[in-house]
mmCIF file of C-alpha atoms in Angstrom:
data_model
loop_
_atom_site.group_PDB
_atom_site.id
_atom_site.type_symbol
_atom_site.label_atom_id
_atom_site.label_comp_id
_atom_site.label_asym_id
_atom_site.label_seq_id
_atom_site.Cartn_x
_atom_site.Cartn_y
_atom_site.Cartn_z
ATOM 1 C CA MET A 1 92.927 93.843 87.408
ATOM 2 C CA GLU A 2 95.599 91.740 85.697
ATOM 3 C CA GLN A 3 96.320 89.969 88.997
ATOM 4 C CA LEU A 4 92.619 89.304 89.569
ATOM 5 C CA TYR A 5 91.988 87.980 86.065
ATOM 6 C CA LYS A 6 95.015 85.702 86.277
ATOM 7 C CA SER A 7 93.730 84.388 89.592
ATOM 8 C CA PHE A 8 90.296 83.778 88.025
ATOM 9 C CA ASN A 9 91.820 81.888 85.077
ATOM 10 C CA ASP A 10 93.840 79.713 87.462
ATOM 11 C CA GLY A 11 90.727 78.898 89.489
ATOM 12 C CA ASP A 12 92.079 80.616 92.606
ATOM 13 C CA VAL A 13 90.499 82.946 95.159
ATOM 14 C CA MET A 14 92.271 86.288 95.588
ATOM 15 C CA GLN A 15 91.964 88.009 98.949
ATOM 16 C CA GLY A 16 92.339 91.773 98.910
ATOM 17 C CA ILE A 17 93.155 93.574 102.179
ATOM 18 C CA PHE A 18 92.418 97.300 102.094
ATOM 19 C CA LEU A 19 94.362 98.978 104.900
ATOM 20 C CA ASP A 20 93.275 102.238 106.494
ATOM 21 C CA PHE A 21 95.819 104.314 108.420
ATOM 22 C CA SER A 22 94.507 106.719 111.050
ATOM 23 C CA LYS A 23 95.529 110.294 110.158
ATOM 24 C CA ALA A 24 98.164 108.853 107.852
ATOM 25 C CA PHE A 25 99.842 112.075 106.659
ATOM 26 C CA ASP A 26 99.689 113.602 110.147
ATOM 27 C CA THR A 27 101.521 110.777 111.923
ATOM 28 C CA ILE A 28 104.716 110.521 109.861
ATOM 29 C CA ASN A 29 107.718 110.508 112.191
ATOM 30 C CA HIS A 30 110.302 112.987 110.879
ATOM 31 C CA LYS A 31 113.351 111.162 112.219
ATOM 32 C CA ILE A 32 112.288 107.804 110.781
ATOM 33 C CA LEU A 33 111.549 109.426 107.416
ATOM 34 C CA VAL A 34 114.916 111.191 107.211
ATOM 35 C CA ASP A 35 116.726 108.016 108.304
ATOM 36 C CA LYS A 36 115.120 106.123 105.399
ATOM 37 C CA LEU A 37 116.209 108.592 102.702
ATOM 38 C CA PRO A 38 119.833 107.336 102.320
ATOM 39 C CA PHE A 39 118.501 103.855 101.493
ATOM 40 C CA TYR A 40 116.883 105.414 98.401
ATOM 41 C CA ASN A 41 120.159 107.054 97.319
ATOM 42 C CA PHE A 42 119.330 110.520 98.631
ATOM 43 C CA SER A 43 122.544 112.483 99.063
ATOM 44 C CA SER A 44 123.491 113.900 102.469
ATOM 45 C CA ASP A 45 122.704 117.420 101.223
ATOM 46 C CA ALA A 46 119.247 116.293 100.025
ATOM 47 C CA CYS A 47 118.575 114.685 103.423
ATOM 48 C CA VAL A 48 119.531 117.907 105.197
ATOM 49 C CA LEU A 49 117.268 119.892 102.841
ATOM 50 C CA ILE A 50 114.247 117.645 103.480
ATOM 51 C CA LYS A 51 114.919 117.673 107.234
ATOM 52 C CA SER A 52 114.946 121.479 107.087
ATOM 53 C CA TYR A 53 111.715 121.427 105.049
ATOM 54 C CA LEU A 54 109.982 119.403 107.780
ATOM 55 C CA SER A 55 111.486 121.190 110.795
ATOM 56 C CA ASN A 56 110.364 124.277 112.716
ATOM 57 C CA ARG A 57 106.852 124.352 111.286
ATOM 58 C CA LYS A 58 104.301 126.065 113.536
ATOM 59 C CA GLN A 59 100.555 125.802 113.900
ATOM 60 C CA PHE A 60 97.814 127.551 115.856
ATOM 61 C CA VAL A 61 94.063 127.355 116.251
ATOM 62 C CA LYS A 62 91.726 130.301 115.662
ATOM 63 C CA ILE A 63 88.098 130.318 116.816
ATOM 64 C CA ASN A 64 86.322 133.610 116.107
ATOM 65 C CA ASP A 65 88.640 136.245 117.628
ATOM 66 C CA HIS A 66 90.491 133.834 119.885
ATOM 67 C CA ILE A 67 93.912 132.570 118.782
ATOM 68 C CA SER A 68 95.932 129.903 120.546
ATOM 69 C CA SER A 69 99.678 130.069 121.097
ATOM 70 C CA LEU A 70 102.040 128.767 118.430
ATOM 71 C CA ARG A 71 103.118 125.151 118.758
ATOM 72 C CA GLU A 72 105.802 123.350 116.792
ATOM 73 C CA VAL A 73 104.611 120.559 114.469
ATOM 74 C CA LYS A 74 106.914 117.653 115.289
ATOM 75 C CA ILE A 75 105.230 114.917 113.225
ATOM 76 C CA GLY A 76 103.438 114.690 109.876
ATOM 77 C CA VAL A 77 104.087 115.952 106.357
ATOM 78 C CA PRO A 78 102.410 119.128 105.019
ATOM 79 C CA GLN A 79 99.143 118.215 103.323
ATOM 80 C CA GLY A 80 98.243 119.942 100.084
ATOM 81 C CA SER A 81 101.902 120.181 99.130
ATOM 82 C CA VAL A 82 103.573 118.544 96.139
ATOM 83 C CA LEU A 83 106.064 116.762 98.389
ATOM 84 C CA GLY A 84 103.513 115.444 100.894
ATOM 85 C CA PRO A 85 102.370 112.310 98.972
ATOM 86 C CA ILE A 86 105.908 111.609 97.731
ATOM 87 C CA LEU A 87 107.353 111.718 101.253
ATOM 88 C CA PHE A 88 104.532 109.500 102.504
ATOM 89 C CA LEU A 89 105.218 106.940 99.763
ATOM 90 C CA ILE A 90 108.912 106.943 100.656
ATOM 91 C CA TYR A 91 107.940 106.403 104.293
ATOM 92 C CA ILE A 92 105.753 103.329 103.627
ATOM 93 C CA ASN A 93 107.675 101.934 100.647
ATOM 94 C CA ASP A 94 109.538 99.365 102.758
ATOM 95 C CA LEU A 95 106.238 97.988 104.091
ATOM 96 C CA ILE A 96 106.505 95.371 101.349
ATOM 97 C CA ASN A 97 109.655 93.998 103.000
ATOM 98 C CA SER A 98 107.718 93.049 106.132
ATOM 99 C CA ALA A 99 105.835 90.358 104.184
ATOM 100 C CA PRO A 100 107.389 90.085 100.689
ATOM 101 C CA MET A 101 105.286 87.046 99.779
ATOM 102 C CA PHE A 102 102.220 89.263 99.152
ATOM 103 C CA ASN A 103 101.351 91.500 96.203
ATOM 104 C CA TYR A 104 101.048 95.201 97.041
ATOM 105 C CA ILE A 105 99.506 98.283 95.470
ATOM 106 C CA LEU A 106 100.588 101.534 97.137
ATOM 107 C CA PHE A 107 98.912 104.758 96.042
ATOM 108 C CA ALA A 108 99.451 107.667 98.452
ATOM 109 C CA ASP A 109 97.715 106.591 101.683
ATOM 110 C CA ASP A 110 95.764 103.789 99.947
ATOM 111 C CA THR A 111 97.683 100.636 100.829
ATOM 112 C CA ASN A 112 96.348 97.330 99.547
ATOM 113 C CA ILE A 113 97.570 93.744 99.922
ATOM 114 C CA PHE A 114 96.629 90.824 97.672
ATOM 115 C CA SER A 115 97.250 87.096 98.057
ATOM 116 C CA ASN A 116 95.753 83.896 96.697
ATOM 117 C CA ASP A 117 97.163 81.780 99.526
ATOM 118 C CA PRO A 118 94.822 82.078 102.557
ATOM 119 C CA GLN A 119 97.082 80.123 104.892
ATOM 120 C CA LEU A 120 100.117 82.237 103.993
ATOM 121 C CA LEU A 121 98.035 85.367 104.565
ATOM 122 C CA LYS A 122 96.939 84.212 108.012
ATOM 123 C CA GLU A 123 100.490 83.343 109.052
ATOM 124 C CA ASN A 124 102.143 86.557 107.888
ATOM 125 C CA LEU A 125 99.537 89.308 108.227
ATOM 126 C CA LYS A 126 100.807 90.043 111.744
ATOM 127 C CA ASN A 127 104.075 91.209 110.182
ATOM 128 C CA ILE A 128 102.167 94.178 108.752
ATOM 129 C CA GLU A 129 101.070 95.131 112.274
ATOM 130 C CA LYS A 130 104.641 94.839 113.559
ATOM 131 C CA TRP A 131 105.885 97.097 110.757
ATOM 132 C CA CYS A 132 103.224 99.704 111.621
ATOM 133 C CA LEU A 133 104.229 99.668 115.280
ATOM 134 C CA ALA A 134 107.919 100.015 114.405
ATOM 135 C CA ASN A 135 107.148 102.953 112.100
ATOM 136 C CA LYS A 136 104.642 104.590 114.484
ATOM 137 C CA LEU A 137 101.693 104.340 112.121
ATOM 138 C CA ILE A 138 98.262 103.469 113.495
ATOM 139 C CA LEU A 139 96.017 101.036 111.640
ATOM 140 C CA ASN A 140 92.322 101.831 111.845
ATOM 141 C CA TYR A 141 90.995 98.311 112.347
ATOM 142 C CA THR A 142 87.344 99.328 112.043
ATOM 143 C CA LYS A 143 87.921 100.736 108.539
ATOM 144 C CA THR A 144 90.388 98.086 107.381
ATOM 145 C CA PHE A 145 88.526 95.306 105.539
ATOM 146 C CA GLN A 146 88.916 92.588 102.956
ATOM 147 C CA VAL A 147 87.205 91.613 99.714
ATOM 148 C CA THR A 148 87.368 88.006 98.544
ATOM 149 C CA PHE A 149 87.671 88.083 94.752
ATOM 150 C CA LYS A 150 86.609 84.951 92.910
ATOM 151 C CA SER A 151 84.922 83.783 89.744
ATOM 152 C CA PRO A 152 81.100 83.641 90.006
ATOM 153 C CA ASN A 153 81.350 79.893 89.320
ATOM 154 C CA LYS A 154 83.924 79.320 92.082
ATOM 155 C CA LYS A 155 82.445 77.803 95.232
ATOM 156 C CA ILE A 156 84.046 78.353 98.654
ATOM 157 C CA THR A 157 83.487 75.260 100.770
ATOM 158 C CA ASN A 158 85.060 76.521 104.001
ATOM 159 C CA LEU A 159 84.620 80.212 104.780
ATOM 160 C CA ASP A 160 86.779 79.906 107.913
ATOM 161 C CA ASP A 161 89.848 79.535 105.690
ATOM 162 C CA TYR A 162 89.379 83.120 104.503
ATOM 163 C CA GLU A 163 88.670 84.797 107.838
ATOM 164 C CA LEU A 164 91.490 87.099 108.925
ATOM 165 C CA GLU A 165 92.343 88.960 112.116
ATOM 166 C CA LEU A 166 94.129 92.234 112.744
ATOM 167 C CA GLY A 167 94.395 93.845 116.144
ATOM 168 C CA ASN A 168 92.753 90.769 117.712
ATOM 169 C CA GLN A 169 89.531 91.341 115.808
ATOM 170 C CA LYS A 170 88.138 89.799 112.675
ATOM 171 C CA LEU A 171 88.387 91.794 109.472
ATOM 172 C CA GLU A 172 85.061 92.656 107.894
ATOM 173 C CA ILE A 173 84.469 90.934 104.548
ATOM 174 C CA LYS A 174 82.794 93.327 102.136
ATOM 175 C CA PRO A 175 81.208 92.408 98.792
ATOM 176 C CA CYS A 176 82.511 95.534 97.049
ATOM 177 C CA THR A 177 84.988 98.396 97.411
ATOM 178 C CA LYS A 178 85.729 101.644 95.621
ATOM 179 C CA PHE A 179 89.255 101.461 94.245
ATOM 180 C CA LEU A 180 90.624 104.604 92.549
ATOM 181 C CA GLY A 181 87.129 105.622 91.459
ATOM 182 C CA ILE A 182 86.007 102.179 90.254
ATOM 183 C CA GLN A 183 83.601 99.998 92.241
ATOM 184 C CA LEU A 184 85.225 96.548 92.408
ATOM 185 C CA ASP A 185 82.842 93.771 93.407
ATOM 186 C CA SER A 186 83.978 90.340 94.554
ATOM 187 C CA ASN A 187 83.065 88.700 91.207
ATOM 188 C CA ILE A 188 84.375 91.573 89.015
ATOM 189 C CA ILE A 189 81.120 91.846 87.065
ATOM 190 C CA PHE A 190 80.991 95.644 87.645
ATOM 191 C CA LYS A 191 77.243 95.690 88.279
ATOM 192 C CA THR A 192 77.639 97.980 91.304
ATOM 193 C CA HIS A 193 79.917 100.347 89.397
ATOM 194 C CA ILE A 194 77.642 100.543 86.337
ATOM 195 C CA LEU A 195 74.574 101.247 88.465
ATOM 196 C CA ASP A 196 76.521 103.946 90.315
ATOM 197 C CA VAL A 197 77.609 105.568 87.029
ATOM 198 C CA CYS A 198 74.036 105.427 85.692
ATOM 199 C CA ARG A 199 72.692 107.186 88.781
ATOM 200 C CA LYS A 200 75.232 109.977 88.380
ATOM 201 C CA LEU A 201 74.549 110.351 84.661
ATOM 202 C CA ASN A 202 70.767 110.350 85.144
ATOM 203 C CA TYR A 203 71.086 113.197 87.625
ATOM 204 C CA ILE A 204 73.328 115.205 85.279
ATOM 205 C CA LEU A 205 70.911 114.640 82.374
ATOM 206 C CA PHE A 206 68.031 115.836 84.556
ATOM 207 C CA LEU A 207 69.883 119.076 85.307
ATOM 208 C CA MET A 208 70.829 119.565 81.662
ATOM 209 C CA ARG A 209 67.199 119.179 80.564
ATOM 210 C CA ARG A 210 66.096 121.726 83.127
ATOM 211 C CA ILE A 211 68.562 124.435 82.150
ATOM 212 C CA ARG A 212 68.785 123.944 78.369
ATOM 213 C CA PRO A 213 65.568 125.548 77.033
ATOM 214 C CA SER A 214 65.777 128.860 78.824
ATOM 215 C CA TYR A 215 69.350 129.632 79.770
ATOM 216 C CA LEU A 216 72.056 128.117 77.559
ATOM 217 C CA ASP A 217 72.891 127.766 73.888
ATOM 218 C CA ILE A 218 74.205 124.615 72.190
ATOM 219 C CA PRO A 219 77.965 125.381 72.596
ATOM 220 C CA SER A 220 77.445 125.961 76.326
ATOM 221 C CA MET A 221 75.541 122.683 76.633
ATOM 222 C CA ILE A 222 78.382 120.868 74.860
ATOM 223 C CA ASN A 223 80.820 122.360 77.368
ATOM 224 C CA ILE A 224 78.647 121.160 80.253
ATOM 225 C CA TYR A 225 78.451 117.687 78.681
ATOM 226 C CA CYS A 226 82.234 117.476 78.282
ATOM 227 C CA THR A 227 82.813 118.738 81.822
ATOM 228 C CA PHE A 228 80.211 116.855 83.884
ATOM 229 C CA PHE A 229 78.864 113.938 81.814
ATOM 230 C CA TYR A 230 81.693 112.619 79.641
ATOM 231 C CA PRO A 231 84.278 112.056 82.448
ATOM 232 C CA HIS A 232 81.917 109.840 84.472
ATOM 233 C CA LEU A 233 81.026 107.803 81.398
ATOM 234 C CA PHE A 234 84.537 107.103 80.135
ATOM 235 C CA TYR A 235 86.637 106.966 83.299
ATOM 236 C CA GLY A 236 87.813 103.362 83.616
ATOM 237 C CA VAL A 237 85.680 102.230 80.654
ATOM 238 C CA GLU A 238 88.566 100.092 79.388
ATOM 239 C CA ARG A 239 88.035 98.010 82.540
ATOM 240 C CA TYR A 240 84.271 97.871 82.946
ATOM 241 C CA GLY A 241 83.236 98.372 79.301
ATOM 242 C CA HIS A 242 83.278 94.620 78.579
ATOM 243 C CA ALA A 243 80.767 93.840 81.354
ATOM 244 C CA ALA A 244 77.573 91.951 80.499
ATOM 245 C CA ASN A 245 74.403 93.883 79.711
ATOM 246 C CA LEU A 246 72.394 95.066 82.706
ATOM 247 C CA ILE A 247 68.761 96.065 82.902
ATOM 248 C CA VAL A 248 68.879 99.453 84.631
ATOM 249 C CA ILE A 249 65.634 100.846 86.027
#
């Protein structure tokens, strides 16, 4: 948000590229991951421990009473584990070196690139593809898209300047994206997010009205409010709480 607001104040257009990796956690190459660890000051013993953690894992498929033979899992990090997201972040952390002129936000398998220089973005976006190929990660081009963030008063005279290609196909330009639970629209007015929150809260209020008279006392209703209503209302409110008034029907 700080990057976007600074871009707005400078009168620039900020392009956000939201990358989608196919089966991200399941395609991590063990050898490449272990080879990267020493560059982050992992000791030799720690590298051996992590290699052991990843090695000799087995999997099978069960359908009704039929069970397949055991097969060794040679790629991927265990999902649902504490180490899984950390190992994935270590694996993709040097992505930023492939095109250091961009701004990056890496959060588990959500990888996002930001730049306010459209020409620089066009010239160097291919480096991201090359990095993915070298690290055996597959970009899902159909789910990778961009959002062009700009002030509502900013006019774009030439849309071709902001068209980007990955995998020899044009990236879809979307007006809005969900980013860590917040709906970010291209003008950062939060109308989409506020309407989405209102729909959720209206539904919760409807359920609370239906169950209150006959089934629950006041303390139980307060617990339901704090559990289901309050989190939706206040999550991210420090970002969208300053938005202009909206007429919600």
